């Protein structure tokens, strides 16, 4: 109903024609708008008019430009940060403690027996080749050796490097007879390399090392990894250091604690690790006071005598502070504590809270990252997302995809197996190729996103000798008695470590992001600019929009009128096709006594006919806008004038 | 009427009126208040009642004052910065790592140069403390005929005598060399006495005299250890300053010797990955990841496996007993183009230990002029950079000191690079340089040289925060095999079995790849300032730049020209009266509105009275002149366009 009415109105208006011309509309707008410039244009004399016109144009373009700047600034999603520092009661960080050696040598000796014998033979071969040649080889297990042997590369002649197996005779093109006296090679001339061969030994690559130390260490680690990968997890845990042997004393604030307060997890690098205050099962413990008296005090025994000799050469306790429920990547972020010392660690919690999309590319819980987090269910504990976990999961995915087995140091995806030489003969070759490829690492960095809440623990570390010489005896005595129920001293300065972990006087520093430019900021600046240059507001924009609509409306009406007149002209043109017939037609409708003037006839199309002729011939309607003209304007003006007087 | 005047009138009629359209300033003000776009003024005119008008005047003035105040605040706070801290996880460039042995030169190689000095030092120790060589060290057997050369020497003690003072008798001192007491003239400078009270009975020091030996300065120390080390260092620098660089490099450690193994990012590396850097006080240092024409190494994983792992050979037997008293190596992490100030900011590494250094990268960017006083590349600092490295505050201070040293003492100090056209100080050429140097360094520390005020900090810098932890290395059970394999590795360089106190293991790695950047950015831009000012103007008075232009137009141009016109008329009248004093035809007051002479003038009666009158003909008809303020009348805005519509509305 309404629509119909509206359309009727439109039609009516179309027939009646527009109320204004363009010029009238513009003048009316300029006089009545609330923006400051246009009024001046029409109120002043011609010179000033020009000046004001230029000024208005200038200001309009300035406003448009500035608005562009502001909108672009807003869309760049910048953040501002606020930094706060101080002390407050906070959850004590989770503390992960590992031993540098993953296993007790006494318990893994049976697994590593063959390997160790081989290793000793290798060392002998390297250090004293003449002696070892005699008693070598008969008892050794060469199954392990033949898979990835160590070789000498003699680079005396750079064009033809000679490759020698440590135990067998030479490979390569050269004859072995001439090389026999040269088997004793020393460091600068000879390099030791690891030969890694793919399937069936068809393609081999040599991984060279600048020093023998690295070569034998890497080789041993590779072989040991191979062996441990085949042992079920439960047995590995049993071979590591048990909590009750490692954690001798524990004190948190004034409350005593013991090894049962620690959550054990198995870490492939460091064996059994123990986490204090992890918060996966129980509530996290808060600490409300700064200072060593209110922190965590631990006495640990790392049992250095029982280290696996070839696997780790560094002796110490590895420890790391991390957030509750997050997985400790202790190999990357851990620090060492030395035996025979007391290590004091003051902690400052450095927290960063990012704003999420669209301000930065961070993720809250990792659910929107296209990598499955393999650490999420790490030995039945649910851990939170971190970018380290993501990168490692991504790497393990790559290993599984390329080598068809999972690397021992990372968690297994479901349904996959750890790599070992028996089942996957060329995994070592495949893995080391993958590890060296930079492209692979960079894809993982690109795929993984940072987490929005990032906590770091800044540590201030200081050390002192502990126990002191005078107190050494009784301390060792008491601790031995407690642990082993023996009167003999079973501990030594080489194995004992004391740790104090506590909050510093300022224990937090929080960096919080907030949006630098919000919508209110944008609006107030847009308003400020518009107001500054032209004194305008949103209503002025609406006014402007109204005028634009009117403009369009006038144009439509004009176009319609034009079309109408064109049609009429065409109609007339059809009649006037051959001049004589037109004359006849005219004669038919016209006064018969009237003689048409032949000169006037061709140009008469748009001329208004005399009133007698009008009804029969369709012609341009007479202009009838008079009533619509600017009367209302005049009324307004006189009003304002009355005001002024 | 004359034809000339007629034409003039015609021109005036056909051409629009120029100049202000109000006859008086008051009219102009009234017109302005009614027609201005600002909000307060209109109220002043429109309000009825004096009190109300007064209030509105007050409000308007207050608003104007507030605008001025707020805008002044905005402009004053324009050059402020806002700081943003960003943390990014990304692939990071590995920094350059410079490693030095604490001992600069192999003692066996430099002994020939230092033999005399050593002998005198031992002699001084013996006379003062009764220190006898027999009980000291195993090194003694290597020394040939120690006491044989006692006779001729002691030139060092002559040059700079070591003195012992007894508390109480300040003027007297005992010379170590002669054992005699001698009078000490000049000022005595206590190195320690500013900081702490020295109650010791025995004070040790040395005396420095300039050339003419009239103005001596005595430097005293609370402990003989410090005194003897400083004294030794002075002479040592003097001797080494005369040794050419190639010889010094040869006397120091080679890269193969220092670095037993090297491992970076899972790949083996060796001495070729290190570049030599000769430091005057630390001898040969080696910088990793600083090769020219090579890409900077980067890490895409955090953790110790992916960083730099080196085992260093620190041969304690080759240490200089008087120059260095600690054992180990020094390491510094720095930018590739930065100069490693190893003596100032190095981290020391212990032997028989694994030192693991975890790094966090922080980058800072400051805004330079006009926000702060920092400098982008040091080109605008009036101190010549004598180091071949990028600008830093430290470099500037050292360069400044060295320049002053060359200027004041005529020679350059040994521990810093040589400026152009200068040589290192030594006794032969500059006998009094030591005195000069001590004076100068005293002045430098007390900021009297002006270096601290001339040098400015750099605008951007990278900082690596280090977390150092120590562990025992090698472990008891791995010690045996590890040492023998390492000995094999060193092979040719050394001819002895390595001891674990000769070795140090160092791990440098990124703990994680989080890069923290602290950036300053301008808190205000010119757009912000304008929009804030616009906000203030709009809030208090709904004013804009257009209003400001209006104000300028009305208050300065129009009102001034009105006043000027008034004055012009007065002057004209006065002139006319003087020209024709008795003029019976003309009425005495020419200002009447019926005066035909005034008809041609711009000055017209108030427009309200003339408003309704029809336009007067141009002919000199006596009567009311036509209103000329067409443009002032509001409806006239349309007069030119809408003549047809106006006729019926007005009639």
XYZ file of C-alpha atoms in Angstrom, chain A residues 23-24 27-28 31 34 36-37 39-40 42-48 52 55 59 65-66 69-70 79 81 83 119 123 126-127 152 185-188 190-192 207-214 216-218 302 304-310 312-316 318 331-339 350 352 354 387-388 391-392 409-410 435-436 438 441-442 445 450 454 456 458-459 461 463 494 509 511 513 521 524-525 528-529 531-535 629-630 633-634 637 640-641 643-645, chain B residues 16 18 21 30-31 34-38 42 46 83-91 260-263 265-270 272 298-306 309 311 353-354 356 360 465 467-478 481-482 484-486 488-492 505 507 509-514 516 525-535 537 542-547 549-550 553 558 608 611-612 631-638 641-642 644-646 648-649:
238
model
C 22.475 25.927 -9.457
C 19.628 26.668 -7.134
C 23.251 27.878 -3.661
C 20.663 26.668 -1.251
C 23.659 29.030 2.351
C 26.450 23.961 8.884
C 31.711 26.934 7.729
C 33.247 27.510 4.326
C 28.344 30.076 3.383
C 31.114 32.537 2.791
C 27.833 33.021 -1.610
C 27.720 35.786 0.925
C 30.735 37.732 -0.234
C 31.653 39.832 -3.224
C 33.164 38.238 -6.318
C 36.801 38.551 -5.269
C 36.242 37.169 -1.847
C 36.577 31.496 -0.213
C 39.854 27.991 0.676
C 40.108 22.602 3.464
C 43.608 13.513 3.294
C 43.781 13.602 7.070
C 45.716 9.020 7.323
C 43.664 8.307 10.402
C 49.120 -1.814 20.105
C 51.992 -1.513 25.929
C 54.460 -2.124 31.892
C 83.887 -47.591 21.700
C 89.475 -45.000 21.086
C 92.583 -43.629 17.307
C 95.065 -43.013 20.062
C 89.419 -41.685 8.787
C 97.080 -40.419 11.347
C 97.119 -37.415 13.628
C 94.729 -34.578 13.974
C 95.508 -31.856 11.451
C 93.281 -36.709 9.262
C 89.662 -36.084 9.967
C 87.280 -38.507 11.500
C 79.475 -36.422 8.157
C 82.829 -34.920 8.966
C 83.973 -33.499 12.255
C 86.819 -31.179 12.939
C 87.778 -33.092 16.038
C 87.772 -36.697 17.084
C 86.049 -35.831 20.346
C 82.960 -34.682 18.559
C 83.108 -40.279 18.756
C 80.571 -38.504 20.966
C 78.116 -38.084 18.116
C 73.371 -36.554 41.317
C 78.276 -38.713 39.496
C 80.007 -42.042 39.973
C 77.187 -43.787 38.173
C 77.179 -41.622 35.033
C 77.235 -43.276 31.649
C 80.808 -42.420 30.704
C 80.510 -41.935 26.967
C 77.550 -37.277 28.867
C 80.760 -35.535 29.669
C 79.219 -32.735 31.700
C 78.294 -33.420 35.291
C 75.623 -31.403 37.007
C 69.870 -29.600 35.047
C 67.409 -29.041 26.953
C 66.901 -25.577 25.524
C 66.045 -23.447 28.464
C 67.543 -25.314 31.376
C 70.544 -24.222 33.372
C 73.170 -26.255 35.178
C 73.813 -26.408 38.879
C 77.249 -27.575 39.844
C 78.096 -30.234 42.354
C 58.437 -11.674 33.175
C 53.833 -10.745 28.309
C 49.457 -10.091 23.831
C 55.681 -22.552 20.465
C 58.508 -24.902 21.440
C 58.051 -26.634 16.557
C 59.039 -30.009 17.922
C 63.938 -37.532 21.392
C 60.414 -36.411 20.543
C 68.196 -32.068 10.329
C 70.607 -30.249 8.088
C 67.232 -25.344 6.595
C 63.199 -25.760 10.007
C 61.919 -22.564 8.549
C 58.820 -21.622 12.364
C 53.314 -17.675 19.417
C 54.056 -15.744 27.432
C 59.553 -16.134 31.216
C 64.428 -14.203 34.699
C 67.008 -15.665 36.989
C 72.208 -16.863 39.713
C 77.052 -19.688 43.641
C 81.260 -34.637 43.680
C 57.139 -7.482 35.406
C 53.923 -6.162 29.762
C 49.258 -4.927 25.216
C 40.058 7.358 19.118
C 37.287 11.731 17.950
C 40.157 12.375 15.592
C 38.599 16.876 15.405
C 39.939 17.203 11.885
C 35.855 20.470 13.088
C 39.270 22.051 12.866
C 39.201 22.792 9.181
C 35.548 23.250 8.447
C 33.589 23.230 11.658
C 10.588 27.662 -7.051
C 12.370 28.970 -4.085
C 13.827 29.793 0.898
C 12.630 33.294 0.918
C 15.515 34.214 4.796
C 16.435 35.135 9.744
C 16.396 38.720 8.776
C 15.912 37.790 13.852
C 18.769 39.945 12.941
C 16.919 43.176 13.151
C 30.999 46.014 -6.731
C 35.423 47.103 -2.290
C 30.894 47.113 4.028
C 27.510 43.654 15.287
C 27.494 42.192 11.817
C 25.403 37.908 14.108
C 26.975 36.148 11.207
C 29.957 34.401 12.640
C 30.137 30.660 12.871
C 31.385 30.617 16.421
C 25.773 35.700 18.614
C 20.960 38.645 20.722
C 57.320 3.256 23.915
C 56.178 -0.049 22.564
C 57.584 -3.430 23.441
C 57.159 -6.226 20.981
C 58.162 -9.822 21.292
C 58.568 -11.864 18.162
C 59.401 -15.485 17.723
C 61.498 -15.694 14.623
C 64.717 -16.883 13.089
C 90.314 -27.459 20.435
C 86.882 -28.283 19.082
C 84.122 -26.202 17.626
C 80.569 -27.103 16.828
C 74.222 -25.677 14.926
C 74.975 -29.369 14.614
C 77.832 -28.785 12.157
C 81.481 -29.037 12.861
C 83.485 -25.858 12.529
C 87.146 -25.056 12.988
C 88.814 -21.086 9.716
C 71.511 -17.619 12.029
C 69.702 -20.064 14.227
C 66.233 -21.342 13.674
C 66.080 -23.348 16.871
C 66.823 -22.458 20.444
C 68.829 -24.611 22.782
C 72.421 -25.558 23.373
C 72.636 -28.055 20.511
C 71.892 -25.329 18.020
C 80.024 -25.172 21.458
C 86.411 -26.335 23.965
C 84.079 -26.179 33.803
C 81.373 -26.147 31.215
C 76.691 -22.442 29.353
C 67.996 -13.375 25.070
C 71.044 -10.679 28.055
C 72.200 -16.237 31.731
C 75.352 -18.027 32.764
C 75.444 -21.334 34.549
C 78.314 -23.608 35.349
C 78.675 -27.338 35.505
C 81.534 -29.623 36.202
C 83.293 -30.768 33.079
C 84.572 -33.298 32.311
C 82.650 -35.538 34.663
C 84.641 -37.927 36.773
C 83.837 -40.995 34.755
C 84.348 -39.447 31.333
C 88.835 -40.975 27.736
C 87.882 -37.404 26.972
C 93.133 -38.491 25.842
C 90.998 -37.912 22.761
C 91.344 -34.166 23.159
C 95.034 -36.494 20.166
C 92.947 -33.718 18.640
C 95.480 -31.091 19.549
C 98.138 -33.395 18.153
C 100.792 -31.154 16.701
C 84.102 -25.735 27.623
C 78.315 -23.159 25.131
C 73.082 -20.418 22.505
C 69.746 -18.695 22.238
C 67.496 -19.877 25.020
C 64.556 -19.225 22.806
C 64.062 -17.328 19.621
C 62.031 -14.580 21.193
C 62.234 -8.379 22.251
C 51.772 13.320 14.751
C 50.876 16.614 13.144
C 47.493 15.147 12.238
C 46.854 14.253 15.837
C 47.845 17.709 16.971
C 45.527 19.385 14.489
C 42.653 17.114 15.293
C 43.163 17.673 18.989
C 43.219 21.417 18.502
C 40.163 21.088 16.317
C 38.498 19.124 19.062
C 38.058 24.630 19.303
C 32.344 25.403 17.674
C 35.114 27.177 15.890
C 37.190 26.082 12.943
C 39.954 27.445 10.760
C 37.273 29.259 8.804
C 36.360 31.124 11.979
C 40.173 33.407 9.029
C 36.962 35.312 9.681
C 39.431 39.328 8.259
C 38.112 45.278 7.990
C 18.743 49.228 8.408
C 16.918 48.597 3.743
C 13.483 49.111 2.345
C 25.682 41.749 -0.088
C 25.125 42.463 3.549
C 21.477 41.791 3.316
C 20.726 38.205 3.789
C 18.196 37.844 1.018
C 20.573 39.387 -1.429
C 22.422 36.153 -1.532
C 19.958 35.062 -4.100
C 19.800 34.315 -9.450
C 16.265 34.512 -8.302
C 11.846 36.222 -10.906
C 10.859 34.498 -7.699
C 11.733 37.411 -5.519
C 6.190 38.086 -6.003
C 7.509 37.311 -2.545
